[in-house]
Short mmCIF file of C-alpha atoms and ligand atoms in Angstrom, two decimals:
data_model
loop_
_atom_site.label_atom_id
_atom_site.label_comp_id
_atom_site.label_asym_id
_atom_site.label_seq_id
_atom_site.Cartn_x
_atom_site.Cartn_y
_atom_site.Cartn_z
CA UNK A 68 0.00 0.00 0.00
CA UNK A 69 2.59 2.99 0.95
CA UNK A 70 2.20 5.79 -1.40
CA UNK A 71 -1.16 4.73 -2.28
CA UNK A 72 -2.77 4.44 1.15
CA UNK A 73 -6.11 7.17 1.36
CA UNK A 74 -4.43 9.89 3.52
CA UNK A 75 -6.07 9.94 6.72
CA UNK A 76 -5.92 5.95 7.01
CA UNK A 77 -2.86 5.45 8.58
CA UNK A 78 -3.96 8.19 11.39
CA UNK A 79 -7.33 7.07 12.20
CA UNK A 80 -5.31 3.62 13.32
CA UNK A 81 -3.60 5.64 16.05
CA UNK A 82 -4.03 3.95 19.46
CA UNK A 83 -5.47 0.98 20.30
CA UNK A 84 -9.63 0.59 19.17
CA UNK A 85 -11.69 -1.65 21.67
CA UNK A 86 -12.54 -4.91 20.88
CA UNK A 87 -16.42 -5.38 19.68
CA UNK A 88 -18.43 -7.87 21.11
CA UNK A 89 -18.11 -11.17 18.95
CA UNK A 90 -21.68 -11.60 19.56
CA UNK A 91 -23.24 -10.39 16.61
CA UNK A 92 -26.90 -10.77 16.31
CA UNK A 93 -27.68 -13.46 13.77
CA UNK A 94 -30.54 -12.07 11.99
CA UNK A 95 -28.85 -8.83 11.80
CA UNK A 96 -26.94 -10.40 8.88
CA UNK A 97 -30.39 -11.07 6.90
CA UNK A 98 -29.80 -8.90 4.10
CA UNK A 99 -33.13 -7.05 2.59
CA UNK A 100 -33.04 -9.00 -0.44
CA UNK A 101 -30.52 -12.28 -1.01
CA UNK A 102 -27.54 -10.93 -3.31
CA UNK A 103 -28.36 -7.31 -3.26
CA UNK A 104 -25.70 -5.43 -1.30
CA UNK A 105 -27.23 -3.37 0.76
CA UNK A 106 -25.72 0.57 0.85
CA UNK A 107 -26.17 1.16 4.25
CA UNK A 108 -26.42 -1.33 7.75
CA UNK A 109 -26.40 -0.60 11.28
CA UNK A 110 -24.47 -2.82 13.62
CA UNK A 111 -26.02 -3.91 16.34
CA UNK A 112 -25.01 -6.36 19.30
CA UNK A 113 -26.51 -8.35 21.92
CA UNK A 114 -24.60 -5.70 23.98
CA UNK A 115 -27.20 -3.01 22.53
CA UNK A 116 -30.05 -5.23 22.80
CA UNK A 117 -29.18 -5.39 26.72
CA UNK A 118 -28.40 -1.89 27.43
CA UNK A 119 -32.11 -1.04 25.74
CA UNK A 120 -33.50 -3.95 28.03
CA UNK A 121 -31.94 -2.43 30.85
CA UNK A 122 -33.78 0.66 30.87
CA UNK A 123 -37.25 -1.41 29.73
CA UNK A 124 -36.83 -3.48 33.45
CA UNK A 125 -35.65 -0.24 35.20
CA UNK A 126 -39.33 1.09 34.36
CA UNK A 127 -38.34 4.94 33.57
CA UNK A 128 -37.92 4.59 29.78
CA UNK A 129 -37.37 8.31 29.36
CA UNK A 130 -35.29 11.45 30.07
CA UNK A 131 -33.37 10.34 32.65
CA UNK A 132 -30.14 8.73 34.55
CA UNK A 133 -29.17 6.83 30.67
CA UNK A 134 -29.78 10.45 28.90
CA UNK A 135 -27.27 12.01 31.36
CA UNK A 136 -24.68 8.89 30.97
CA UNK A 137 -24.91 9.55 27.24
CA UNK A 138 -24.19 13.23 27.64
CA UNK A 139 -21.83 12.59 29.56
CA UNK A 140 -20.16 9.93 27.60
CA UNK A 141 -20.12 12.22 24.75
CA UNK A 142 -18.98 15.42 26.54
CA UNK A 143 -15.93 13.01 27.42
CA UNK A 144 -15.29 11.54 23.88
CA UNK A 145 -14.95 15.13 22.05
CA UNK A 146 -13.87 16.91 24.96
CA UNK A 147 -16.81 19.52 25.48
CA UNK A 148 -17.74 20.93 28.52
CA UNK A 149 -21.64 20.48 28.06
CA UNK A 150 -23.38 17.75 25.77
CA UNK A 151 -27.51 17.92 25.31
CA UNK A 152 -28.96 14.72 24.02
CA UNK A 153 -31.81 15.21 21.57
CA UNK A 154 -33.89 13.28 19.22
CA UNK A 155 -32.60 14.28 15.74
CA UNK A 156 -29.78 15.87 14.76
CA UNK A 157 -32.18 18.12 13.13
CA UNK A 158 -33.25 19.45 16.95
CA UNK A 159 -29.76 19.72 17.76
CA UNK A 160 -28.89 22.19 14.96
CA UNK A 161 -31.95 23.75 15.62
CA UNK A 162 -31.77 24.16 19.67
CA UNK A 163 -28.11 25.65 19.22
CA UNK A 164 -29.84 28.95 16.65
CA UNK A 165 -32.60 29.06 19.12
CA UNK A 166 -30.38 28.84 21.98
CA UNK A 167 -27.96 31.80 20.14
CA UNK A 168 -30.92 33.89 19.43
CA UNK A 169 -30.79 33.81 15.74
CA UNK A 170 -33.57 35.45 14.85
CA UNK A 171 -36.23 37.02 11.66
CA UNK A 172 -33.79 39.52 9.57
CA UNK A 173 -30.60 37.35 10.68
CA UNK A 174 -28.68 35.53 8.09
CA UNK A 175 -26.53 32.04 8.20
CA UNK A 176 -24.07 31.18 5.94
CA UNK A 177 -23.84 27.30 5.35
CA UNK A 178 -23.31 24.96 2.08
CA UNK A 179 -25.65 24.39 -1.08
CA UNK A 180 -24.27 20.63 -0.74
CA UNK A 181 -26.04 19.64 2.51
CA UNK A 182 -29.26 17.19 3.49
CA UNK A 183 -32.38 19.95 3.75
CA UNK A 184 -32.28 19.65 7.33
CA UNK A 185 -29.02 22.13 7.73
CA UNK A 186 -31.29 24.98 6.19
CA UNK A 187 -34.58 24.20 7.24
CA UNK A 188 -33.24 25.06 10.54
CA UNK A 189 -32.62 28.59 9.55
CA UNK A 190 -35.99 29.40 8.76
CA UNK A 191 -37.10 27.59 11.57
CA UNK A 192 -35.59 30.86 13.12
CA UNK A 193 -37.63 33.24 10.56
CA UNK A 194 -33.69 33.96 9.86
CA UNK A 195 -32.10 33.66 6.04
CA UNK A 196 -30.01 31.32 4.88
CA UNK A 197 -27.35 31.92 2.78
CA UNK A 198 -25.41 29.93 0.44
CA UNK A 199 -21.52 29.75 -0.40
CA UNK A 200 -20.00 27.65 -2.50
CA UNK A 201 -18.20 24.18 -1.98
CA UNK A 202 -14.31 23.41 -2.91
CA UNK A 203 -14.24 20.66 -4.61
CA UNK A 204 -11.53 18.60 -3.13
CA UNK A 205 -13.20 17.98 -0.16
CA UNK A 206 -16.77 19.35 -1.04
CA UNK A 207 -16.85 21.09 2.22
CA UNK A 208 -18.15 24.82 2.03
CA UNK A 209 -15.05 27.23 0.76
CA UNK A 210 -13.90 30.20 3.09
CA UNK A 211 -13.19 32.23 0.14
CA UNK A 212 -17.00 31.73 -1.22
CA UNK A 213 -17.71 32.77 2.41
CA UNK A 214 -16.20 36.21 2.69
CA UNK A 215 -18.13 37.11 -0.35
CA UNK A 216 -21.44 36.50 1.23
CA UNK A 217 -21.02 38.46 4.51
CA UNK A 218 -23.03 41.42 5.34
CA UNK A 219 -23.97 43.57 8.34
CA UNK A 220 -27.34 40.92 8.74
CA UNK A 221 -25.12 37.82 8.99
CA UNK A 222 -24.98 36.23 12.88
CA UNK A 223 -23.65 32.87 12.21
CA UNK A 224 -21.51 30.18 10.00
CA UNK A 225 -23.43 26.89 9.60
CA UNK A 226 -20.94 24.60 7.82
CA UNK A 227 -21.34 21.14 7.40
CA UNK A 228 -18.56 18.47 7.78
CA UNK A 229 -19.35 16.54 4.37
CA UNK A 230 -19.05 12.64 4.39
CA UNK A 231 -16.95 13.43 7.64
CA UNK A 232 -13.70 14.98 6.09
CA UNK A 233 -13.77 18.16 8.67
CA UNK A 234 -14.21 21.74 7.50
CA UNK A 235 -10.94 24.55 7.05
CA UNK A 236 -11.84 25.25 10.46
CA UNK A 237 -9.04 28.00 11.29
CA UNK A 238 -10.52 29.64 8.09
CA UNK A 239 -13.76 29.58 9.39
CA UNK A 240 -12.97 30.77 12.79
CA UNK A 241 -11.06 33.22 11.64
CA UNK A 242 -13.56 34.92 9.28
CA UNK A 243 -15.70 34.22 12.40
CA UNK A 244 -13.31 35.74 14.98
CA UNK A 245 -13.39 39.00 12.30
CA UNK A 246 -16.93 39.34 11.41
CA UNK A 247 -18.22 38.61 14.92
CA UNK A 248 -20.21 35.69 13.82
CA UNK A 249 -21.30 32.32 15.78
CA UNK A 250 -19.72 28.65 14.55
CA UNK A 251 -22.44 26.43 14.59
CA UNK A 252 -21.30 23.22 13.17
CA UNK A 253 -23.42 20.42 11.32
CA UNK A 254 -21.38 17.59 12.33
CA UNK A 255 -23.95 14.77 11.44
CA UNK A 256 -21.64 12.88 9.36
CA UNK A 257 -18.64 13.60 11.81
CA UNK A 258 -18.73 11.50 14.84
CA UNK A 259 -15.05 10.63 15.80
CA UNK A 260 -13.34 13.16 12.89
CA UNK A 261 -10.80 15.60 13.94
CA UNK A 262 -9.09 18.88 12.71
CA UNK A 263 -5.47 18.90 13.27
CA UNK A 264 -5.74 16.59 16.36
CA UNK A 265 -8.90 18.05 17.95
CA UNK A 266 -11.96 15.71 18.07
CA UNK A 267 -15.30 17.79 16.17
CA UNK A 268 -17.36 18.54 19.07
CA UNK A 269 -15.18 21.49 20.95
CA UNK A 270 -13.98 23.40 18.05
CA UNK A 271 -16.90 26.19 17.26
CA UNK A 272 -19.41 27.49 19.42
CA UNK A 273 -21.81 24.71 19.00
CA UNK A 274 -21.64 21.22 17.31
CA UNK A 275 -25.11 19.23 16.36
CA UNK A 276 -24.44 15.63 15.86
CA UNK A 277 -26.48 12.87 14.37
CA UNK A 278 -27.20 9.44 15.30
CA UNK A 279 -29.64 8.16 12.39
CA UNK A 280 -29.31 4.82 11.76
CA UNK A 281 -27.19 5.15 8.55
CA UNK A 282 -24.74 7.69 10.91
CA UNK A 283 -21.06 6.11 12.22
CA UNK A 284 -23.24 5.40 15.66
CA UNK A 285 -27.01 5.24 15.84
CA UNK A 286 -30.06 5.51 18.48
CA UNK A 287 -32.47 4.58 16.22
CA UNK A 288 -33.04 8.59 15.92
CA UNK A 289 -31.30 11.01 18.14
CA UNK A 290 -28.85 13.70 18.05
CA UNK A 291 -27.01 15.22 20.80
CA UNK A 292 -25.63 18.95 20.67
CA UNK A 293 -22.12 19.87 22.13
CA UNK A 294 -20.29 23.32 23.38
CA UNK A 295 -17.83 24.83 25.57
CA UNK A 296 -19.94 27.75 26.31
CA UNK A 297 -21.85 27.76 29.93
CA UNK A 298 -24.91 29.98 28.72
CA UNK A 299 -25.43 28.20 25.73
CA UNK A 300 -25.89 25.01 27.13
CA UNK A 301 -28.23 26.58 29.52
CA UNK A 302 -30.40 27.44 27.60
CA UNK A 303 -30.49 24.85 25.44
CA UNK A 304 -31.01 22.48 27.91
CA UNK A 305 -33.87 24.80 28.69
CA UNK A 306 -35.30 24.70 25.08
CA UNK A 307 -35.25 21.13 24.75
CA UNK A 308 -37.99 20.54 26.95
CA UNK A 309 -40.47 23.05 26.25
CA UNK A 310 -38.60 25.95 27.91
CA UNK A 311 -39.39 24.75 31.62
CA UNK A 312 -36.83 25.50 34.60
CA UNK A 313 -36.77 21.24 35.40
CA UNK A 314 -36.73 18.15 33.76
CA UNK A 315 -39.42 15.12 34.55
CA UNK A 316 -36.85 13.22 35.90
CA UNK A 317 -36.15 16.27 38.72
CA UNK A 318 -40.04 16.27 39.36
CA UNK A 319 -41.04 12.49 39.65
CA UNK A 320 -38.02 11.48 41.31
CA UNK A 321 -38.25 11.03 45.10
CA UNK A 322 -35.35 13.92 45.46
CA UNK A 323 -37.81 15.88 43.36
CA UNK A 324 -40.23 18.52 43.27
CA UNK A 325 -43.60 19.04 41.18
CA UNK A 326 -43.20 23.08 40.76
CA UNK A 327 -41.51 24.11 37.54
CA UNK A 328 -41.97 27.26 35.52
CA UNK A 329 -41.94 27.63 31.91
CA UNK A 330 -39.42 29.93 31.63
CA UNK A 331 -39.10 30.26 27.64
CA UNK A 332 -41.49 28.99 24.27
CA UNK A 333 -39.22 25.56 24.06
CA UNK A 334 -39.29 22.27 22.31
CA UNK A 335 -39.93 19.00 22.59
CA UNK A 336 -36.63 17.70 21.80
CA UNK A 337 -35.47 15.47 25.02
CA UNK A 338 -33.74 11.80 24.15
CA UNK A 339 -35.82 8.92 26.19
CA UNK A 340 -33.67 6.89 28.46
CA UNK A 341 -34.35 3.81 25.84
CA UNK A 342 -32.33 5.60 22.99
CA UNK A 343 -29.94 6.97 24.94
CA UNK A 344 -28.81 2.98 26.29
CA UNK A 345 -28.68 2.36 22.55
CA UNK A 346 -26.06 5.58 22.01
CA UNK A 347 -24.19 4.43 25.39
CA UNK A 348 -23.58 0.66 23.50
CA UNK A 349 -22.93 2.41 20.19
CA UNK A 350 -20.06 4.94 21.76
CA UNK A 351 -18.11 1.82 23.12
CA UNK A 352 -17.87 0.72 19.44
CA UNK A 353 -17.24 3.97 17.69
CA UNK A 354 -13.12 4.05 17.49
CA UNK A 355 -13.53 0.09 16.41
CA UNK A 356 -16.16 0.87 13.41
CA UNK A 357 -14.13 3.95 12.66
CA UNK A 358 -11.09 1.86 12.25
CA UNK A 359 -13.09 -0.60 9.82
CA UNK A 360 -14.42 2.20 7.84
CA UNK A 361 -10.85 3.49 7.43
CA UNK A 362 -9.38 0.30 6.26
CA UNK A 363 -12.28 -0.58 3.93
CA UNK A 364 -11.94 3.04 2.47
CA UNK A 365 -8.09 2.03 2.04
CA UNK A 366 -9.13 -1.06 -0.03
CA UNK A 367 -11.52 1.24 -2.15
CA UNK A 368 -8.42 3.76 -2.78
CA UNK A 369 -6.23 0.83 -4.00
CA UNK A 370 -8.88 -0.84 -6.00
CA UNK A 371 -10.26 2.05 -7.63
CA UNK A 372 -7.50 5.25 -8.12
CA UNK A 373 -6.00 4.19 -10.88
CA UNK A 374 -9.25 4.17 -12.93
CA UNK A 375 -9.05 7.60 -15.22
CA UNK A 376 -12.70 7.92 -15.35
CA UNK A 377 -13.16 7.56 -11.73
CA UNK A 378 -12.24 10.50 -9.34
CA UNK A 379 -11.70 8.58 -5.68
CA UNK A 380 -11.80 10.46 -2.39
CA UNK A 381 -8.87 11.77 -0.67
CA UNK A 382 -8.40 12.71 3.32
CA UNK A 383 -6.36 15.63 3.42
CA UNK A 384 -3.20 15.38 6.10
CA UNK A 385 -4.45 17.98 8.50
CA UNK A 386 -7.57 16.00 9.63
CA UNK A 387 -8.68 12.66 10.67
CA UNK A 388 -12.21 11.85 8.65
CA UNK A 389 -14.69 9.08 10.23
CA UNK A 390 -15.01 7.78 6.66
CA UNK A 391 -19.16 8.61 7.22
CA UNK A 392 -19.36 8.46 3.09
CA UNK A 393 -17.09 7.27 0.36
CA UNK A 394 -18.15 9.37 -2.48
CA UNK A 395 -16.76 8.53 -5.66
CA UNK A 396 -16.75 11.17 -8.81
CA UNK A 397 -17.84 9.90 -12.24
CA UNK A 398 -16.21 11.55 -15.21
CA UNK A 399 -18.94 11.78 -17.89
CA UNK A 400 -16.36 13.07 -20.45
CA UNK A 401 -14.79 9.97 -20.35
CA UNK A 402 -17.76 7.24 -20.50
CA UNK A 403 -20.70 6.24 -22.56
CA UNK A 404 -23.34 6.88 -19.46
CA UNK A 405 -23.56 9.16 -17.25
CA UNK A 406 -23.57 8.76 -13.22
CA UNK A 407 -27.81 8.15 -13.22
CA UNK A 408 -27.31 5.30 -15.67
CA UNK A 409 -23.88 4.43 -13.54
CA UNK A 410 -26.24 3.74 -10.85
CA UNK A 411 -28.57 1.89 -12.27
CA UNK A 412 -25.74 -0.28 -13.60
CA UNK A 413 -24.42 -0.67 -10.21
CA UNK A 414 -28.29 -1.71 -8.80
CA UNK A 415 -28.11 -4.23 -11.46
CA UNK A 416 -24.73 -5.68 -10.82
CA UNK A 417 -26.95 -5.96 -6.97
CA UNK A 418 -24.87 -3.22 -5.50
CA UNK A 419 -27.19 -0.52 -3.56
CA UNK A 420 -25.69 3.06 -3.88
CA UNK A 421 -27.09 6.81 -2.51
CA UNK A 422 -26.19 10.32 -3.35
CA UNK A 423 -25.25 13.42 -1.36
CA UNK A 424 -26.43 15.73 -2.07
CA UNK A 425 -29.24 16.95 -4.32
CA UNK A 426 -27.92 20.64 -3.97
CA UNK A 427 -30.28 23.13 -1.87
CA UNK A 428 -30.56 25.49 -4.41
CA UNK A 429 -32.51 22.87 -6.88
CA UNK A 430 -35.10 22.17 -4.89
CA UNK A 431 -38.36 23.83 -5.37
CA UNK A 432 -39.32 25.18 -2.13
CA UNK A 433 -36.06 26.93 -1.75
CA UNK A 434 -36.31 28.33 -4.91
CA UNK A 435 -39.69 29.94 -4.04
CA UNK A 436 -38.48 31.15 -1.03
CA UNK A 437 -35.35 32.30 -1.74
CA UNK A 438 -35.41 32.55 -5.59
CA UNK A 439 -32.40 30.32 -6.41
CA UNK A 440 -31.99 29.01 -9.47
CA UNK A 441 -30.11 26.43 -11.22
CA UNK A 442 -26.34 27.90 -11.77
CA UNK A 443 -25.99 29.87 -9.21
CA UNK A 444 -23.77 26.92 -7.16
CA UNK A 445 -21.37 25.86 -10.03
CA UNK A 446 -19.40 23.74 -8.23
CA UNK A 447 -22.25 22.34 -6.67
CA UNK A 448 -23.84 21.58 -9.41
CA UNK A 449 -20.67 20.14 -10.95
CA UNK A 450 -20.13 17.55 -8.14
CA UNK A 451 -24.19 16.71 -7.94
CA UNK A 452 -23.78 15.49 -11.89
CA UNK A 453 -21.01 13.00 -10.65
CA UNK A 454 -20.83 11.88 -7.59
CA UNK A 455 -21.98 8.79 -6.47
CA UNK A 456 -22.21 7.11 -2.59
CA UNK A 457 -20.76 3.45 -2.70
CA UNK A 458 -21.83 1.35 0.42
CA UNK A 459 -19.28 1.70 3.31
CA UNK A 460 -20.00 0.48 6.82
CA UNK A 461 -19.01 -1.84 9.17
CA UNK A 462 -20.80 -4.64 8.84
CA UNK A 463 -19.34 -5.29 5.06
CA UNK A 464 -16.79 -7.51 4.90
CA UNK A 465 -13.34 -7.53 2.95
CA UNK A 466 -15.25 -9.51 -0.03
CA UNK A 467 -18.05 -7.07 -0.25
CA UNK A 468 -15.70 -4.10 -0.63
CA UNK A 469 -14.43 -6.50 -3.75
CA UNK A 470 -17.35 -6.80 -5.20
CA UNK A 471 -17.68 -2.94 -5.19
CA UNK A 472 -14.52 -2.30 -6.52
CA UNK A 473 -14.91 -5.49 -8.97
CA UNK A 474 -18.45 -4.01 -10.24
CA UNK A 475 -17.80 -0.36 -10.64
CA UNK A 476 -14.48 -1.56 -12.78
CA UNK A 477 -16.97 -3.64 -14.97
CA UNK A 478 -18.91 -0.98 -15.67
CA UNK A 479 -16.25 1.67 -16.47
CA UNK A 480 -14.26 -1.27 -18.88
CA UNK A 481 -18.11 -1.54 -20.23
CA UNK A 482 -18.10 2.10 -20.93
CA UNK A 483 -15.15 3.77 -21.65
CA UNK A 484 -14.98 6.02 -24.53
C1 PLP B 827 -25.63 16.81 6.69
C2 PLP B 827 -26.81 16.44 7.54
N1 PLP B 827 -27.27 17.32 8.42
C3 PLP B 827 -28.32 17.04 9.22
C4 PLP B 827 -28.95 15.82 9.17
C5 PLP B 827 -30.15 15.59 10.04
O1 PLP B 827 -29.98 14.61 11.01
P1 PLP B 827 -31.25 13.88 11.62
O2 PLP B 827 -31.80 12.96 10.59
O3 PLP B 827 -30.70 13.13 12.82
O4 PLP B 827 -32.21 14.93 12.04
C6 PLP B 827 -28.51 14.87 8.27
C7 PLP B 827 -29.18 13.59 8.22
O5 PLP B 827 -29.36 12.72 7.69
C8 PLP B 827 -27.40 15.18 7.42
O6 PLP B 827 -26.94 14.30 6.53
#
């Protein structure tokens, strides 16, 4: 391997991953239809099945004493001070602009190439967002797109860590620092990346995880929301739960108290006990599935760089990606199809595939709302045409990562020009 190892492989192996649990459940191996490889699996063990049962006997199934392990747990693992467990990362993003006060005639900057949820947020707010371009090495928003778009209305940066490979964050903190703007980070795809040997989690003023099933770890849904800043967590805390001064574990408890005041208009965006077993089981595991990810992205890079018409991802030295997403490019110029028939010629050869993203600026509430239009994203709109998700998780084996690579060079030696 050598030269030709993915950057960012050889450092996600440092230190020593926990073992996983060599009880995997049986039927978790059932795939959804025989032969078809599916694009996306959770891993689950008997060790997740207990910690759920657990909390079922222990009778208090939510908000509670397994919510507050998990914050903790995750406070620990990226080196916060304050972690709030939600249930999406969608309430995450959306308690930390609450929480910061963005507000109607505020603007965010974030990335056309995101999942809806990182804008919907915004005018969840009644604030703007605001689009800046991606660069397309990493497909992470670009600083220098950013500078372009401030103005005196903008409060915050909203970037999104795509497929895991972590933003320019000095950049970003330092247009930040300059412009007086809040770092809220999208870090759904980024469990267990870091920026130049700092976990994602500590790094702006906020960080909204996700743990959706097809996420590095997974509750089932769930999200948790992580910052250094005292206030902040406050009143998010506060915001999760409709706004009121104590939890229902701090009024049903014997220690408790039945008077609370509704201090704020909050949300109802607390993670049940039962979800939050699930995310302690799932943490234990993370370095481990990280460390798979990393070495089955390693056997993509070696089976699949020296294609011409393929583009393959690269880490770049300064970070440590979770490997959420291996996104290949397509080059059209160079092939009789184009990356929709690609696809199809994957789901054929009984390989399942996604893509991320349809850009924000093509979709047709957005362009009602905000009147964007086609062309207005180029690079965007350049890496939409081409890119294409190949299955990467755990739970594949060596051989399945073969069969990738062994399909996708089919198709290209089908199709070359
Ligand atoms: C980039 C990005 N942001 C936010 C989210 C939303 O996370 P959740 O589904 O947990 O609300 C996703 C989810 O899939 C995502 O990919």
């Amino acid at each position: 391997m050598g030269e030709d190892l993915a950057p960012g492989y050889a450092n996600s192996l440092a230190g020593e991953p926990p073992e996983i649990a060599a009880t995997i459940m049986p039927d978790n191996d059932d795939k959804t239809s025989p032969g078809y490889l599916d694009y996306c699996r959770c891993w689950l063990d008997d060790d997740d099945v207990a910690g759920v049962v657990e909390v079922l006997r222990s009778g208090w199934i939510t908000t509670g004493p397994k919510a507050q392990e998990f914050e903790g747990a995750v406070a620990e693992y990226v080196g916060a001070r304050h972690a709030i467990a939600v249930n999406s990362g969608t309430a995450a993003m959306h308690l930390a602009l609450a929480a910061a006060g963005i507000g109607p005639d505020d603007e965010v900057i974030t990335t056309p190439f995101t999942f809806c949820a990182t804008a919907e947020v915004i005018e969840y707010q009644g604030a703007r967002p605001v689009l800046a371009d991606i660069d397309l090495e990493t497909f992470n928003i670009d600083p220098a797109q950013i500078e372009a778009r401030v103005t005196p209305r903008t409060r915050a940066l909203l970037p999104v860590h795509y497929a895991g490979h972590p933003c320019e964050m000095d950049a970003l903190l330092e247009i930040a620092r300059r412009h007086k703007l809040l770092v809220i980070e999208d870090a759904a795809h980024a469990v267990g990346s870091a920026y130049r040997g700092r976990r994602i989690g500590a790094i702006g003023d906020a960080t909204a995880f996700s743990f959706y099933p097809t996420k590095n770890i997974t509750t089932g849904e769930g999200g948790m929301v992580t910052t250094e800043n005292d206030d902040l967590a406050a009143r998010m805390r506060r915001l999760s739960l409709h706004g009121m001064s104590r939890d229902a574990w701090n009024r049903y408890t014997a220690a408790g108290s039945w008077y609370y005041e509704v201090v704020d208009l909050g949300y109802k965006y607390n993670m049940p006990d039962l979800l939050a077993a699930l995310g302690l089981s799932q943490l234990a595991k993370l370095e481990r599935f990280n460390e798979i990810r990393a070495r089955h992205a390693a056997a993509y890079h070696d089976g699949l760089h020296d294609l011409p018409e393929i583009i393959a991802p690269r880490a770049q030295p300064q970070v440590r990606t979770n490997w959420h997403l291996y996104v290949i490019m397509i080059r059209p110029e160079l092939l009789t199809l184009d990356r929709a028939a690609f696809i199809e010629a994957l789901r054929e050869a009984g390989i399942g595939t996604s893509v991320h993203f349809i850009p924000l600026h093509l979709h047709p509430h957005y362009q009602r709302r905000h009147g964007w239009k086609p062309g207005m994203f180029p690079n965007a709109e350049w890496a939409y045409e081409r890119v294409i998700s190949l299955p990467l998780y755990p739970k594949m084996t060596a051989g399945d990562v073969q069969r990738v690579i062994e399909a996708v060079r089919t198709i290209v030696a089908r199709h070359r020009k």
